[in-house]
XYZ file of N, CA and C in Angstrom:
354
model
N 51.578 14.851 -39.825
C 51.546 14.190 -38.554
C 50.571 14.890 -37.597
N 50.614 16.221 -37.608
C 49.729 16.993 -36.758
C 48.266 16.720 -37.113
N 47.961 16.650 -38.387
C 46.607 16.393 -38.857
C 46.135 15.006 -38.423
N 47.026 14.044 -38.519
C 46.677 12.679 -38.087
C 46.331 12.661 -36.604
N 47.096 13.309 -35.778
C 46.837 13.383 -34.335
C 45.517 14.079 -34.033
N 45.259 15.141 -34.794
C 44.018 15.877 -34.597
C 42.813 15.007 -34.971
N 42.909 14.278 -36.067
C 41.826 13.378 -36.505
C 41.630 12.256 -35.480
N 42.735 11.715 -35.010
C 42.647 10.646 -34.005
C 41.975 11.166 -32.733
N 42.302 12.354 -32.314
C 41.696 12.966 -31.132
C 40.202 13.196 -31.347
N 39.856 13.645 -32.535
C 38.455 13.864 -32.876
C 37.678 12.557 -32.839
N 38.242 11.501 -33.381
C 37.594 10.191 -33.360
C 37.412 9.694 -31.922
N 38.427 9.888 -31.109
C 38.326 9.486 -29.703
C 37.200 10.242 -29.006
N 37.098 11.542 -29.282
C 36.033 12.350 -28.678
C 34.665 11.888 -29.141
N 34.556 11.519 -30.399
C 33.279 11.013 -30.932
C 32.936 9.692 -30.271
N 33.920 8.826 -30.137
C 33.679 7.539 -29.493
C 33.265 7.723 -28.028
N 33.937 8.633 -27.356
C 33.586 8.910 -25.964
C 32.155 9.441 -25.875
N 31.793 10.323 -26.768
C 30.436 10.870 -26.780
C 29.404 9.775 -27.052
N 29.732 8.851 -27.960
C 28.816 7.749 -28.257
C 28.641 6.846 -27.038
N 29.732 6.547 -26.371
C 29.655 5.701 -25.178
C 28.831 6.397 -24.096
N 29.068 7.677 -23.906
C 28.288 8.423 -22.910
C 26.801 8.426 -23.255
N 26.490 8.576 -24.535
C 25.086 8.565 -24.965
C 24.462 7.194 -24.709
N 25.203 6.144 -25.003
C 24.689 4.784 -24.762
C 24.471 4.545 -23.272
N 25.389 4.999 -22.457
C 25.250 4.849 -21.011
C 24.035 5.632 -20.520
N 23.834 6.823 -21.031
C 22.677 7.634 -20.634
C 21.370 6.943 -21.003
N 21.326 6.336 -22.188
C 20.121 5.619 -22.629
C 19.867 4.421 -21.712
N 20.914 3.679 -21.411
C 20.763 2.514 -20.521
C 20.305 2.953 -19.132
N 20.906 4.011 -18.616
C 20.506 4.502 -17.298
C 19.045 4.956 -17.284
N 18.625 5.610 -18.354
C 17.227 6.047 -18.446
C 16.285 4.841 -18.483
N 16.675 3.797 -19.197
C 15.846 2.589 -19.273
C 15.760 1.910 -17.905
N 16.879 1.850 -17.209
C 16.879 1.245 -15.871
C 16.002 2.050 -14.925
N 16.106 3.355 -14.982
C 15.299 4.221 -14.118
C 13.808 4.077 -14.442
N 13.476 3.992 -15.718
C 12.070 3.820 -16.118
C 11.530 2.477 -15.617
N 12.351 1.450 -15.705
C 11.938 0.126 -15.224
C 11.737 0.153 -13.705
N 12.631 0.824 -12.985
C 12.511 0.923 -11.533
C 11.233 1.669 -11.149
N 10.945 2.742 -11.844
C 9.731 3.510 -11.565
C 8.475 2.695 -11.860
N 8.511 1.914 -12.943
C 7.360 1.066 -13.281
C 7.142 -0.001 -12.212
N 8.223 -0.599 -11.734
C 8.103 -1.603 -10.680
C 7.568 -0.990 -9.388
N 8.018 0.207 -9.085
C 7.542 0.901 -7.888
C 6.047 1.206 -8.008
N 5.616 1.613 -9.177
C 4.200 1.903 -9.396
C 3.371 0.622 -9.284
N 3.871 -0.485 -9.822
C 3.168 -1.765 -9.700
C 3.035 -2.167 -8.236
N 4.103 -1.950 -7.465
C 4.072 -2.287 -6.044
C 3.009 -1.451 -5.322
N 2.935 -0.176 -5.645
C 1.941 0.700 -5.017
C 0.525 0.220 -5.332
N 0.306 -0.145 -6.583
C -1.027 -0.603 -6.989
C -1.375 -1.908 -6.284
N -0.426 -2.854 -6.243
C -0.666 -4.124 -5.546
C -0.966 -3.885 -4.063
N -0.207 -3.013 -3.446
C -0.422 -2.721 -2.024
C -1.802 -2.101 -1.798
N -2.196 -1.203 -2.682
C -3.499 -0.564 -2.561
C -4.605 -1.602 -2.703
N -4.475 -2.486 -3.697
C -5.494 -3.520 -3.905
C -5.562 -4.483 -2.720
N -4.413 -4.844 -2.175
C -4.395 -5.718 -0.999
C -5.071 -5.040 0.183
N -4.760 -3.772 0.405
C -5.376 -3.034 1.498
C -6.885 -2.955 1.341
N -7.312 -2.710 0.124
C -8.748 -2.630 -0.153
C -9.423 -3.978 0.117
N -8.792 -5.068 -0.310
C -9.367 -6.399 -0.103
C -9.417 -6.759 1.383
N -8.360 -6.433 2.110
C -8.333 -6.722 3.551
C -9.419 -5.932 4.267
N -9.539 -4.646 3.944
C -10.567 -3.829 4.591
C -11.962 -4.342 4.255
N -12.184 -4.717 3.009
C -13.497 -5.243 2.615
C -13.833 -6.496 3.426
N -12.857 -7.384 3.579
C -13.081 -8.599 4.375
C -13.363 -8.247 5.834
N -12.647 -7.282 6.369
C -12.873 -6.852 7.753
C -14.277 -6.270 7.916
N -14.707 -5.459 6.951
C -16.043 -4.854 7.035
C -17.133 -5.924 6.970
N -16.943 -6.925 6.119
C -17.917 -8.025 6.048
C -17.963 -8.785 7.363
N -16.795 -9.032 7.937
C -16.719 -9.705 9.238
C -17.448 -8.887 10.303
N -17.214 -7.582 10.305
C -17.850 -6.722 11.299
C -19.363 -6.666 11.116
N -19.813 -6.688 9.887
C -21.256 -6.708 9.653
C -21.860 -8.000 10.196
N -21.133 -9.114 10.019
C -21.606 -10.384 10.577
C -21.644 -10.347 12.103
N -20.739 -9.570 12.691
C -20.669 -9.441 14.152
C -21.588 -8.342 14.663
N -22.444 -7.834 13.791
C -23.468 -6.841 14.137
C -22.907 -5.457 14.441
N -21.889 -5.051 13.713
C -21.406 -3.671 13.833
C -22.482 -2.748 13.282
N -22.599 -1.577 13.865
C -23.631 -0.640 13.426
C -23.232 -0.021 12.087
N -24.219 0.454 11.331
C -23.911 1.143 10.075
C -23.007 2.359 10.289
N -23.183 3.013 11.433
C -22.342 4.173 11.739
C -20.883 3.758 11.935
N -20.667 2.623 12.585
C -19.301 2.128 12.791
C -18.651 1.766 11.454
N -19.436 1.131 10.599
C -18.927 0.764 9.269
C -18.602 2.018 8.475
N -19.490 2.991 8.513
C -19.268 4.248 7.791
C -18.025 4.969 8.309
N -17.834 4.950 9.617
C -16.652 5.593 10.205
C -15.366 4.924 9.710
N -15.373 3.616 9.588
C -14.196 2.907 9.076
C -13.941 3.257 7.608
N -15.010 3.394 6.841
C -14.855 3.782 5.435
C -14.292 5.192 5.317
N -14.735 6.077 6.190
C -14.202 7.444 6.194
C -12.721 7.441 6.578
N -12.377 6.622 7.551
C -10.974 6.512 7.963
C -10.123 6.024 6.800
N -10.625 5.049 6.064
C -9.872 4.537 4.905
C -9.661 5.636 3.875
N -10.683 6.446 3.668
C -10.593 7.501 2.657
C -9.667 8.637 3.080
N -9.622 8.916 4.370
C -8.847 10.065 4.826
C -7.471 9.720 5.375
N -7.356 8.549 6.009
C -6.091 8.190 6.658
C -5.405 6.988 6.022
N -6.117 6.303 5.146
C -5.526 5.152 4.468
C -6.067 3.834 4.993
N -5.796 2.795 4.200
C -6.305 1.467 4.542
C -5.678 0.936 5.832
N -4.414 1.221 6.045
C -3.743 0.715 7.240
C -4.422 1.172 8.518
N -4.746 2.453 8.592
C -5.417 2.994 9.778
C -6.810 2.390 9.925
N -7.518 2.255 8.828
C -8.873 1.698 8.880
C -8.849 0.228 9.281
N -7.885 -0.512 8.773
C -7.776 -1.936 9.124
C -7.470 -2.089 10.603
N -6.576 -1.266 11.113
C -6.250 -1.327 12.548
C -7.485 -1.042 13.397
N -8.259 -0.027 13.015
C -9.489 0.291 13.755
C -10.509 -0.841 13.622
N -10.580 -1.453 12.445
C -11.525 -2.546 12.225
C -11.172 -3.748 13.097
N -9.886 -4.023 13.229
C -9.464 -5.142 14.077
C -9.853 -4.876 15.525
N -9.603 -3.659 15.981
C -9.963 -3.288 17.356
C -11.466 -3.400 17.564
N -12.238 -2.892 16.633
C -13.696 -2.976 16.740
C -14.141 -4.439 16.727
N -13.533 -5.242 15.892
C -13.877 -6.666 15.843
C -13.617 -7.352 17.174
N -12.516 -7.017 17.811
C -12.205 -7.589 19.127
C -13.225 -7.135 20.163
N -13.605 -5.869 20.105
C -14.608 -5.356 21.036
C -15.954 -6.041 20.841
N -16.356 -6.201 19.586
C -17.636 -6.859 19.299
C -17.602 -8.326 19.711
N -16.480 -8.987 19.487
C -16.361 -10.394 19.884
C -16.467 -10.526 21.395
N -15.843 -9.583 22.125
C -15.932 -9.611 23.587
C -17.367 -9.370 24.043
N -18.056 -8.439 23.397
C -19.447 -8.168 23.748
C -20.312 -9.379 23.468
N -20.120 -9.968 22.299
C -20.943 -11.105 21.900
C -20.686 -12.323 22.780
N -19.467 -12.467 23.292
C -19.183 -13.626 24.128
C -19.806 -13.485 25.512
N -20.141 -12.258 25.906
C -20.753 -12.056 27.223
C -22.278 -12.122 27.171
N -22.825 -12.376 25.997
C -24.285 -12.428 25.860
C -24.732 -13.883 25.797
N -25.737 -14.207 26.569
C -26.310 -15.542 26.548
C -27.070 -15.707 25.238
N -26.673 -16.678 24.441
C -27.284 -16.865 23.126
C -28.738 -17.312 23.219
N -29.146 -17.880 24.329
C -30.515 -18.374 24.464
C -31.536 -17.266 24.555
N -31.292 -16.242 25.366
C -32.307 -15.202 25.531
C -31.819 -13.817 25.123
N -30.585 -13.704 24.665
C -30.080 -12.426 24.200
C -29.726 -11.455 25.300
N -29.740 -11.907 26.560
C -29.411 -11.028 27.678
C -27.967 -11.267 28.096
N -27.314 -10.221 28.603
C -25.949 -10.417 29.078
C -25.904 -11.449 30.201
N -24.801 -12.201 30.260
C -24.627 -13.151 31.345
C -24.448 -12.430 32.667
N -23.910 -11.222 32.611
C -23.767 -10.409 33.813
C -23.833 -8.954 33.410
N -24.115 -8.121 34.350
C -24.127 -6.682 34.122
C -23.101 -6.046 35.046
N -22.724 -4.806 34.791
C -21.772 -4.159 35.692
C -22.262 -4.112 37.143
N -23.578 -4.054 37.348
C -24.138 -4.026 38.703
C -23.840 -5.346 39.410
N -23.870 -6.465 38.658
C -23.606 -7.782 39.248
C -22.183 -7.858 39.800
N -21.289 -7.062 39.280
C -19.910 -7.116 39.712
C -19.682 -6.390 41.023
N -20.636 -5.557 41.465
C -20.465 -4.786 42.710
C -20.700 -5.593 43.930
């Protein structure tokens, strides 16, 4: 009787160990899948940021941004990230649009100067 109980206990311990091993394998697979999804999200976000910045730079070039301004935005993207560069590009685009709207398209001269406001 004692031997039977000991064997039964041993079998239970083996079964418990097998279940724990299966759970560990499943947990590892879930964690690997989560990490892969997170990495995919990072890559997608990076590609989106790059595409948005590229579109902003093309827009700014059309609005006659200087090469130095474009280079500064590229440096910002490299050092601070696409988000910071995109924000600066939007601000620069607004500034250029305001400048361009104050210029008479016929002769290229401003419609008014700061002196005219005095």
